[in-house]
mmCIF file of C-alpha atoms and ligand atoms in Angstrom:
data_model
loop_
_atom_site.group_PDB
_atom_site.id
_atom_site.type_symbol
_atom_site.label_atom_id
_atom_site.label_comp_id
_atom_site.label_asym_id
_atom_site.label_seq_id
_atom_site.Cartn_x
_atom_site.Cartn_y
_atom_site.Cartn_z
ATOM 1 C CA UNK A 1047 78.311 268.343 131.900
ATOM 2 C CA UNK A 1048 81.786 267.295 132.568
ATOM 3 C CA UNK A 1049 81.969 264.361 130.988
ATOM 4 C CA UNK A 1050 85.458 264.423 130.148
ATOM 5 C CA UNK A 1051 86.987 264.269 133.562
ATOM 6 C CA UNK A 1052 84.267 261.715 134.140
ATOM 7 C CA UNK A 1053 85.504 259.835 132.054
ATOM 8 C CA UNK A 1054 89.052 260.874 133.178
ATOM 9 C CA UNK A 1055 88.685 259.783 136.824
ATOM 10 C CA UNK A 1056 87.422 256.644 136.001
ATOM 11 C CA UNK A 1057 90.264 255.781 133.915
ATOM 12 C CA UNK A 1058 92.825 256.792 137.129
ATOM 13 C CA UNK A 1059 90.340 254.697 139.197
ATOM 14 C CA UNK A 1060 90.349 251.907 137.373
ATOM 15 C CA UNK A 1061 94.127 251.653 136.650
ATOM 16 C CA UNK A 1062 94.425 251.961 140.793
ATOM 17 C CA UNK A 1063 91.957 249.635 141.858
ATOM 18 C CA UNK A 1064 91.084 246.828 139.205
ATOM 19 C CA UNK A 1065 93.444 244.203 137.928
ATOM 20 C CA UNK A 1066 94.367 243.484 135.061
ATOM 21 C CA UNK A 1067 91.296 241.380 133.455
ATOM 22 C CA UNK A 1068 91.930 240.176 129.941
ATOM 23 C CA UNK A 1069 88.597 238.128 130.577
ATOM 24 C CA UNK A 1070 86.590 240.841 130.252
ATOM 25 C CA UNK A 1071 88.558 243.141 128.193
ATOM 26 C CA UNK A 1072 88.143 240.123 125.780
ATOM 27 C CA UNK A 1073 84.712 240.766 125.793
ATOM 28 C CA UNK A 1074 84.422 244.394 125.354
ATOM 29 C CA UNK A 1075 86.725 244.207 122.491
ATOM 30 C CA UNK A 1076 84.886 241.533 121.329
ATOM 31 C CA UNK A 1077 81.764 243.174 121.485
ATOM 32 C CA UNK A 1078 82.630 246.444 120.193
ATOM 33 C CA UNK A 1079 84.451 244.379 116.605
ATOM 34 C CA UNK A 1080 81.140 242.284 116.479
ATOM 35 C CA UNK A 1081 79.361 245.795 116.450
ATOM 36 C CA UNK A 1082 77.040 245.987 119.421
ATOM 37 C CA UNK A 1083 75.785 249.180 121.362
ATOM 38 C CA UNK A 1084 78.178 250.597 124.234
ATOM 39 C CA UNK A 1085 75.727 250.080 126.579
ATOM 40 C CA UNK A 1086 77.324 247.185 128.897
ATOM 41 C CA UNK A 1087 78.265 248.290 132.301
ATOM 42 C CA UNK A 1088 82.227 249.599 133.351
ATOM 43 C CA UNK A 1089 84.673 247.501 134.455
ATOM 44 C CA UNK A 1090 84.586 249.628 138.074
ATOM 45 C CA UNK A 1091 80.826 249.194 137.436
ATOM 46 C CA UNK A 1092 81.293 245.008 137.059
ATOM 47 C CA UNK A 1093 83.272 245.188 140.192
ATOM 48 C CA UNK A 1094 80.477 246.642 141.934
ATOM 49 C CA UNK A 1095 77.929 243.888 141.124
ATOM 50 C CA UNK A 1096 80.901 241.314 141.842
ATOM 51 C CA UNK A 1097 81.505 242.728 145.422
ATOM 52 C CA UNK A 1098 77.529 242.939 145.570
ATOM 53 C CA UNK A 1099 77.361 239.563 144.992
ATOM 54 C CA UNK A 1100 80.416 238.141 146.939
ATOM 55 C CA UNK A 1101 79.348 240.536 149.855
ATOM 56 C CA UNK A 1102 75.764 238.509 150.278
ATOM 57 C CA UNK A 1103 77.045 235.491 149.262
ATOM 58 C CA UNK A 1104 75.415 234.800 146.720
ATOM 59 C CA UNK A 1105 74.591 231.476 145.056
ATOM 60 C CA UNK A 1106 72.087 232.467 142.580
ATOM 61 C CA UNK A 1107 72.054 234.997 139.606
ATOM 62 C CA UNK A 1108 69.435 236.685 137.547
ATOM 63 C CA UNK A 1109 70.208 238.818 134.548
ATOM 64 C CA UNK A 1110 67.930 240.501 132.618
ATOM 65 C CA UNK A 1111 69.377 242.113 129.491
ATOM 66 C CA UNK A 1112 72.401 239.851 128.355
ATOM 67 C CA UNK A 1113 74.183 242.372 125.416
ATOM 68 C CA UNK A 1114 77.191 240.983 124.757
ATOM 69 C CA UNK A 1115 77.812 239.364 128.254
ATOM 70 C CA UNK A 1116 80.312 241.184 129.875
ATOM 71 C CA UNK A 1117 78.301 241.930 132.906
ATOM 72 C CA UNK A 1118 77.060 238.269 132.769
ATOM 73 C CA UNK A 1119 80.853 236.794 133.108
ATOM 74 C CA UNK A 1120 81.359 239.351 135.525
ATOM 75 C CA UNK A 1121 78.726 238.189 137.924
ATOM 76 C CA UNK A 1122 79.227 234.561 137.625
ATOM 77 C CA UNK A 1123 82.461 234.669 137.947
ATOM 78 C CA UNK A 1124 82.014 236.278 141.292
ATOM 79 C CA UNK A 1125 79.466 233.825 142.392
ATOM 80 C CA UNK A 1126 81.249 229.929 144.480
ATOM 81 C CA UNK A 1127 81.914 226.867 142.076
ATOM 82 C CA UNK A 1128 78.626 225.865 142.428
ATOM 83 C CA UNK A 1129 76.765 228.944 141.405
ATOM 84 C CA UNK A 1130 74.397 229.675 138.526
ATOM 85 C CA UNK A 1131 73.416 232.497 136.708
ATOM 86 C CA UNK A 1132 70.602 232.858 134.042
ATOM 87 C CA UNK A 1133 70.383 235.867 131.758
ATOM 88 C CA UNK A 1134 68.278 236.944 128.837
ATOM 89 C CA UNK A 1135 68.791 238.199 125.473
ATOM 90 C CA UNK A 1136 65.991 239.212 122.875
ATOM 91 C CA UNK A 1137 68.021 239.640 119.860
ATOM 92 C CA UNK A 1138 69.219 236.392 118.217
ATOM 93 C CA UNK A 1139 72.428 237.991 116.740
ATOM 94 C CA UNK A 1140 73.113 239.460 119.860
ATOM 95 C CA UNK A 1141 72.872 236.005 121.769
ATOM 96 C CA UNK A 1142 75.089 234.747 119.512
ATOM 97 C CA UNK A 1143 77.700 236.874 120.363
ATOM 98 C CA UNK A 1144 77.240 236.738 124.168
ATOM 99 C CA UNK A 1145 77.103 232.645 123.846
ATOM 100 C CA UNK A 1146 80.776 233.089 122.280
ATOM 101 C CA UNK A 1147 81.956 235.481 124.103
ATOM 102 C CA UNK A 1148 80.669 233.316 127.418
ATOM 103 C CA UNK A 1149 82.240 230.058 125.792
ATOM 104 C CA UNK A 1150 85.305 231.779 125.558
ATOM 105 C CA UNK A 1151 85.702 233.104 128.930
ATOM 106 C CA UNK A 1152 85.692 230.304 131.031
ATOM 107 C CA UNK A 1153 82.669 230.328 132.736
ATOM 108 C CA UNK A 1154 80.392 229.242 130.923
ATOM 109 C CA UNK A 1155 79.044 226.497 132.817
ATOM 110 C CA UNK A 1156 78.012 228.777 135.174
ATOM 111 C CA UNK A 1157 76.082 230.741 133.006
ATOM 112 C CA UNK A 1158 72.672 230.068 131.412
ATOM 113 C CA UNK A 1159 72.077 232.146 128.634
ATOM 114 C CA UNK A 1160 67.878 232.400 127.570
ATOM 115 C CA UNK A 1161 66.945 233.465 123.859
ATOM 116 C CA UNK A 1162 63.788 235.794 124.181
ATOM 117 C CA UNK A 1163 61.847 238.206 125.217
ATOM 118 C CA UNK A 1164 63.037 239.239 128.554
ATOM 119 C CA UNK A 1165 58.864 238.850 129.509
ATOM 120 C CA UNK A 1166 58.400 235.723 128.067
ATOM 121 C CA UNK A 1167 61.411 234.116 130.259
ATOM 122 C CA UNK A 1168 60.641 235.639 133.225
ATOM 123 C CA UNK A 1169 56.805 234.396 133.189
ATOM 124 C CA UNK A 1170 58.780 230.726 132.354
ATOM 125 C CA UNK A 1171 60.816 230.962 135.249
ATOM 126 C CA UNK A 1172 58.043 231.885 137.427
ATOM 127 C CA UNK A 1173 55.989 229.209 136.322
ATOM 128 C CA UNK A 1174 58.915 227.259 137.313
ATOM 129 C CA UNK A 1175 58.985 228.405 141.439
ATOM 130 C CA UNK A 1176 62.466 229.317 140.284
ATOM 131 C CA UNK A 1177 63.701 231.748 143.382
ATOM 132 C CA UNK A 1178 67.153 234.128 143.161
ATOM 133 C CA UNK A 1179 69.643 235.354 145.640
ATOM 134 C CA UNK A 1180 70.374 238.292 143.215
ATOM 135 C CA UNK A 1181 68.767 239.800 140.166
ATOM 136 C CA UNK A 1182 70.125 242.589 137.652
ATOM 137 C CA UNK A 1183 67.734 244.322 136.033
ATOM 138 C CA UNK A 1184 69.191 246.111 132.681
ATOM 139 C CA UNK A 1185 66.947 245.505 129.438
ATOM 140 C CA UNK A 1186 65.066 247.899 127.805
ATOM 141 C CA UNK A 1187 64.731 250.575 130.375
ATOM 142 C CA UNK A 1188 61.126 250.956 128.841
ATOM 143 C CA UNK A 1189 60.036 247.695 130.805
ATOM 144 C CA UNK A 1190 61.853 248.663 134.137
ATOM 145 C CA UNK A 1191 58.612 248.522 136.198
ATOM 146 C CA UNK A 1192 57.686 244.854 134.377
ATOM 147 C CA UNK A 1193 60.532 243.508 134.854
ATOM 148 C CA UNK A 1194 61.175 244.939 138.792
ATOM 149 C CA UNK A 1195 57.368 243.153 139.045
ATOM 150 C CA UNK A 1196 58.562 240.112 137.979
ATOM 151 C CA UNK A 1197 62.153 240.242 139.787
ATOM 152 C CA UNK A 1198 59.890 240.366 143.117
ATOM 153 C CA UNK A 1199 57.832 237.328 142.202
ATOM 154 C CA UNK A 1200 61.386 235.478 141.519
ATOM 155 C CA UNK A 1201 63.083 236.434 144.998
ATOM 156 C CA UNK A 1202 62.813 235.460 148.589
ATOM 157 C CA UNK A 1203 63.086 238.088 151.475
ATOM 158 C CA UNK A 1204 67.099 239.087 151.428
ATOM 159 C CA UNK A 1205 67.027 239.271 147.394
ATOM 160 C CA UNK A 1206 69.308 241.944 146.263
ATOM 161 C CA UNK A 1207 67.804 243.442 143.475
ATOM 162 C CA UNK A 1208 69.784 246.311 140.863
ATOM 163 C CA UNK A 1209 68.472 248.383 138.412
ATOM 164 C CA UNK A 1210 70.693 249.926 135.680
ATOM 165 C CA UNK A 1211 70.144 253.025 134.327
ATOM 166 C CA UNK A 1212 68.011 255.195 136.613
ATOM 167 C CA UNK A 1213 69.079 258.785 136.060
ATOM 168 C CA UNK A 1214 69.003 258.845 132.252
ATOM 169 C CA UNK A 1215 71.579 262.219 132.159
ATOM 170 C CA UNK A 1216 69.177 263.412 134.465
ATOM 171 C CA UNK A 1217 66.044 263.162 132.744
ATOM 172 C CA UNK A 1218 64.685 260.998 135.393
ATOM 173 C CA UNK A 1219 63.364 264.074 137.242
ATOM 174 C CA UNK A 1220 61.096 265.128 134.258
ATOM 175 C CA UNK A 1221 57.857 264.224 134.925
ATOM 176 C CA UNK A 1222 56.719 265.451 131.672
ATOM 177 C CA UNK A 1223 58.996 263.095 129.821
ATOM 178 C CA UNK A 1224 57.668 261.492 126.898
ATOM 179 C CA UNK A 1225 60.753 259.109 126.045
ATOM 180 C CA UNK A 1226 59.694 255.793 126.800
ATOM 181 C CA UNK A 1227 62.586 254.930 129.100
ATOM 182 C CA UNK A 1228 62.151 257.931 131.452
ATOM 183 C CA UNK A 1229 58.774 256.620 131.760
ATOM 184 C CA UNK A 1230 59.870 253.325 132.264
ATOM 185 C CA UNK A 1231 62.025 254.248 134.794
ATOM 186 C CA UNK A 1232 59.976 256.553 136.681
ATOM 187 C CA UNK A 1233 57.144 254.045 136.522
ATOM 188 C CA UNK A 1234 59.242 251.387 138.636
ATOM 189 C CA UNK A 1235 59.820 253.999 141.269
ATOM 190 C CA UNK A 1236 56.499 255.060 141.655
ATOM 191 C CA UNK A 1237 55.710 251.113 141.551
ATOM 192 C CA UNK A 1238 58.758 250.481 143.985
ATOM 193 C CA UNK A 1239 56.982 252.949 146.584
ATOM 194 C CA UNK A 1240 53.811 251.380 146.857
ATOM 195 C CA UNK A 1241 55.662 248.459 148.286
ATOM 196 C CA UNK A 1242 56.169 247.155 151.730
ATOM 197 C CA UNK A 1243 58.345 244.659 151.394
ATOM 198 C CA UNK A 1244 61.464 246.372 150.115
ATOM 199 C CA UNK A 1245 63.879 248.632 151.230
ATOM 200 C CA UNK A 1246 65.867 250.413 148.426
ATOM 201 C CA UNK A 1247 67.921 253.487 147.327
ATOM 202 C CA UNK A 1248 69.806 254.824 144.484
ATOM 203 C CA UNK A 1249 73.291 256.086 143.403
ATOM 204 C CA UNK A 1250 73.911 258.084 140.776
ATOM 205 C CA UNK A 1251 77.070 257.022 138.547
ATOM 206 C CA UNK A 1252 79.242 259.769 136.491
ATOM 207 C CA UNK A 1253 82.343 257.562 134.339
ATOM 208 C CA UNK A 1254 83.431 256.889 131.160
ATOM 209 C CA UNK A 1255 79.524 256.031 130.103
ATOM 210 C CA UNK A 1256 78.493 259.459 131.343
ATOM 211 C CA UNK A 1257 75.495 260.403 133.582
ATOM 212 C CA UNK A 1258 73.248 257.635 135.170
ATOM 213 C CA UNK A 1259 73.082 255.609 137.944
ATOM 214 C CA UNK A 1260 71.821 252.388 139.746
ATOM 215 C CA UNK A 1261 68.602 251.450 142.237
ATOM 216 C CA UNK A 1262 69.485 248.886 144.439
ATOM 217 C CA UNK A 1263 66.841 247.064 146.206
ATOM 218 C CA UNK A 1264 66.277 244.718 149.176
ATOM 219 C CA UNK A 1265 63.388 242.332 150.111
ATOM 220 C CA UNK A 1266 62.676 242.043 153.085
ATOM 221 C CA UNK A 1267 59.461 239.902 153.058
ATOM 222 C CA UNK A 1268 57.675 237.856 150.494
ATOM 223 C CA UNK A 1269 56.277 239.561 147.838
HETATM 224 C C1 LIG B 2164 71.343 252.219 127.365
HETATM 225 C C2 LIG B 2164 71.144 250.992 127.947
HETATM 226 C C3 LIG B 2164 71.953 250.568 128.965
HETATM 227 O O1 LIG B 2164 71.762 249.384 129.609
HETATM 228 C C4 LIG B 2164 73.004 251.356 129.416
HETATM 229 O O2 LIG B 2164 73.743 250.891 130.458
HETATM 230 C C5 LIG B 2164 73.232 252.584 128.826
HETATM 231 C C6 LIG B 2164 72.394 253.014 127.790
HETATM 232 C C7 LIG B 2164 70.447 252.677 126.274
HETATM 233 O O3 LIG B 2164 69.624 251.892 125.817
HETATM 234 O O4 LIG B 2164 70.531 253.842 125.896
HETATM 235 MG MG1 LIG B 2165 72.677 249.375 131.503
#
């Protein structure tokens, strides 16, 4: 695999096309000191889901799988004054350091960040009637299927729905897989399929993270 010109072209990409953003550089640096994973999404990656967002104007966030918060500020920060996003973060310590690293950024009163079991908030909002323009799905990629059944039960028809993480290096197309997340993953598409009321497809992503990619789905009906 050649990651390192991956990794190369994203760098030349991302000094052509992004901005300077100390926001969320704040946050990755921030992150990486406080010790979590390097699992959040690129910055080009970021600017996806903010153009995603901006292009459907949205008004309504969903984030499941908070890490540090990078993608979090990213999104609501591309959403009007008025917008809301609500994310979800199992891991106290974690949470912690995505509620500072929100604080800090500015938009924080934009953001609602839930302490839990990405499940156990999802079932709360439902129970709620609580409906989203847009919903990010990037937890534990073992859950992908659970949590892209719950995403449908918290949209309306036009919901843009994204799933991180779909191509696993490639392992996605082993159907023999016995890592959890390949399952995960491959359960949600076979799951996706049987639906009716969406229309979806995928890109894979090479970049400075490596090999993976993104589903992006669209309701077009209830669910
Ligand atoms: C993993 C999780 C992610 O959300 C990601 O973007 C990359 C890797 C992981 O758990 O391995
Ligand atoms: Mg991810």
């Amino acid at each position: 695999m050649q990651t390192e010109i991956y990794a190369e072209v994203d760098a030349y990409l991302e000094q052509n096309l992004l901005k300077p953003d100390p926001v969320l550089e704040k946050i990755a640096r921030d992150s990486a000191a406080a010790g979590l994973v390097p699992h959040a999404v690129t910055a080009l990656q970021a600017q996806f889901l903010a153009l995603l967002i901006q292009m459907n104007r949205v008004e309504s966030v969903l984030e499941i799988g908070c890490l540090g918060g990078y993608s979090a500020v990213a999104m609501a920060r591309a959403l009007p004054e008025h917008g809301r996003l609500i994310t979800t973060e199992i891991d106290t310590r974690t949470a912690e350091i995505a509620q500072k690293n929100i604080d800090e950024s500015g938009f924080g009163s934009r953001i609602g960040l839930r302490v839990g079991p990405a499940m156990t908030v999802l079932d709360q909002a439902i129970a709620e009637g609580q409906i989203f323009d847009f919903i990010f799905i990037d937890a534990d990629k073992v859950n992908h299927k659970n949590y892209l059944e719950r995403a449908l039960d918290l949209s309306r028809p036009g919901t843009v729905i994204v799933a991180d993480n779909i191509v696993r290096g490639g392992a996605v197309i082993d159907a023999e897989s016995l890592e959890n997340s390949v399952r995960g993953v491959r359960d949600m598409f076979a799951y996706a399929q049987s639906l009716k009321q969406v229309e979806m497809t995928a890109l894979q992503t090479v970049g400075e993270k490596g090999y993976d990619g993104m589903a992006i789905f669209r309701m077009t009906g209830n669910a």
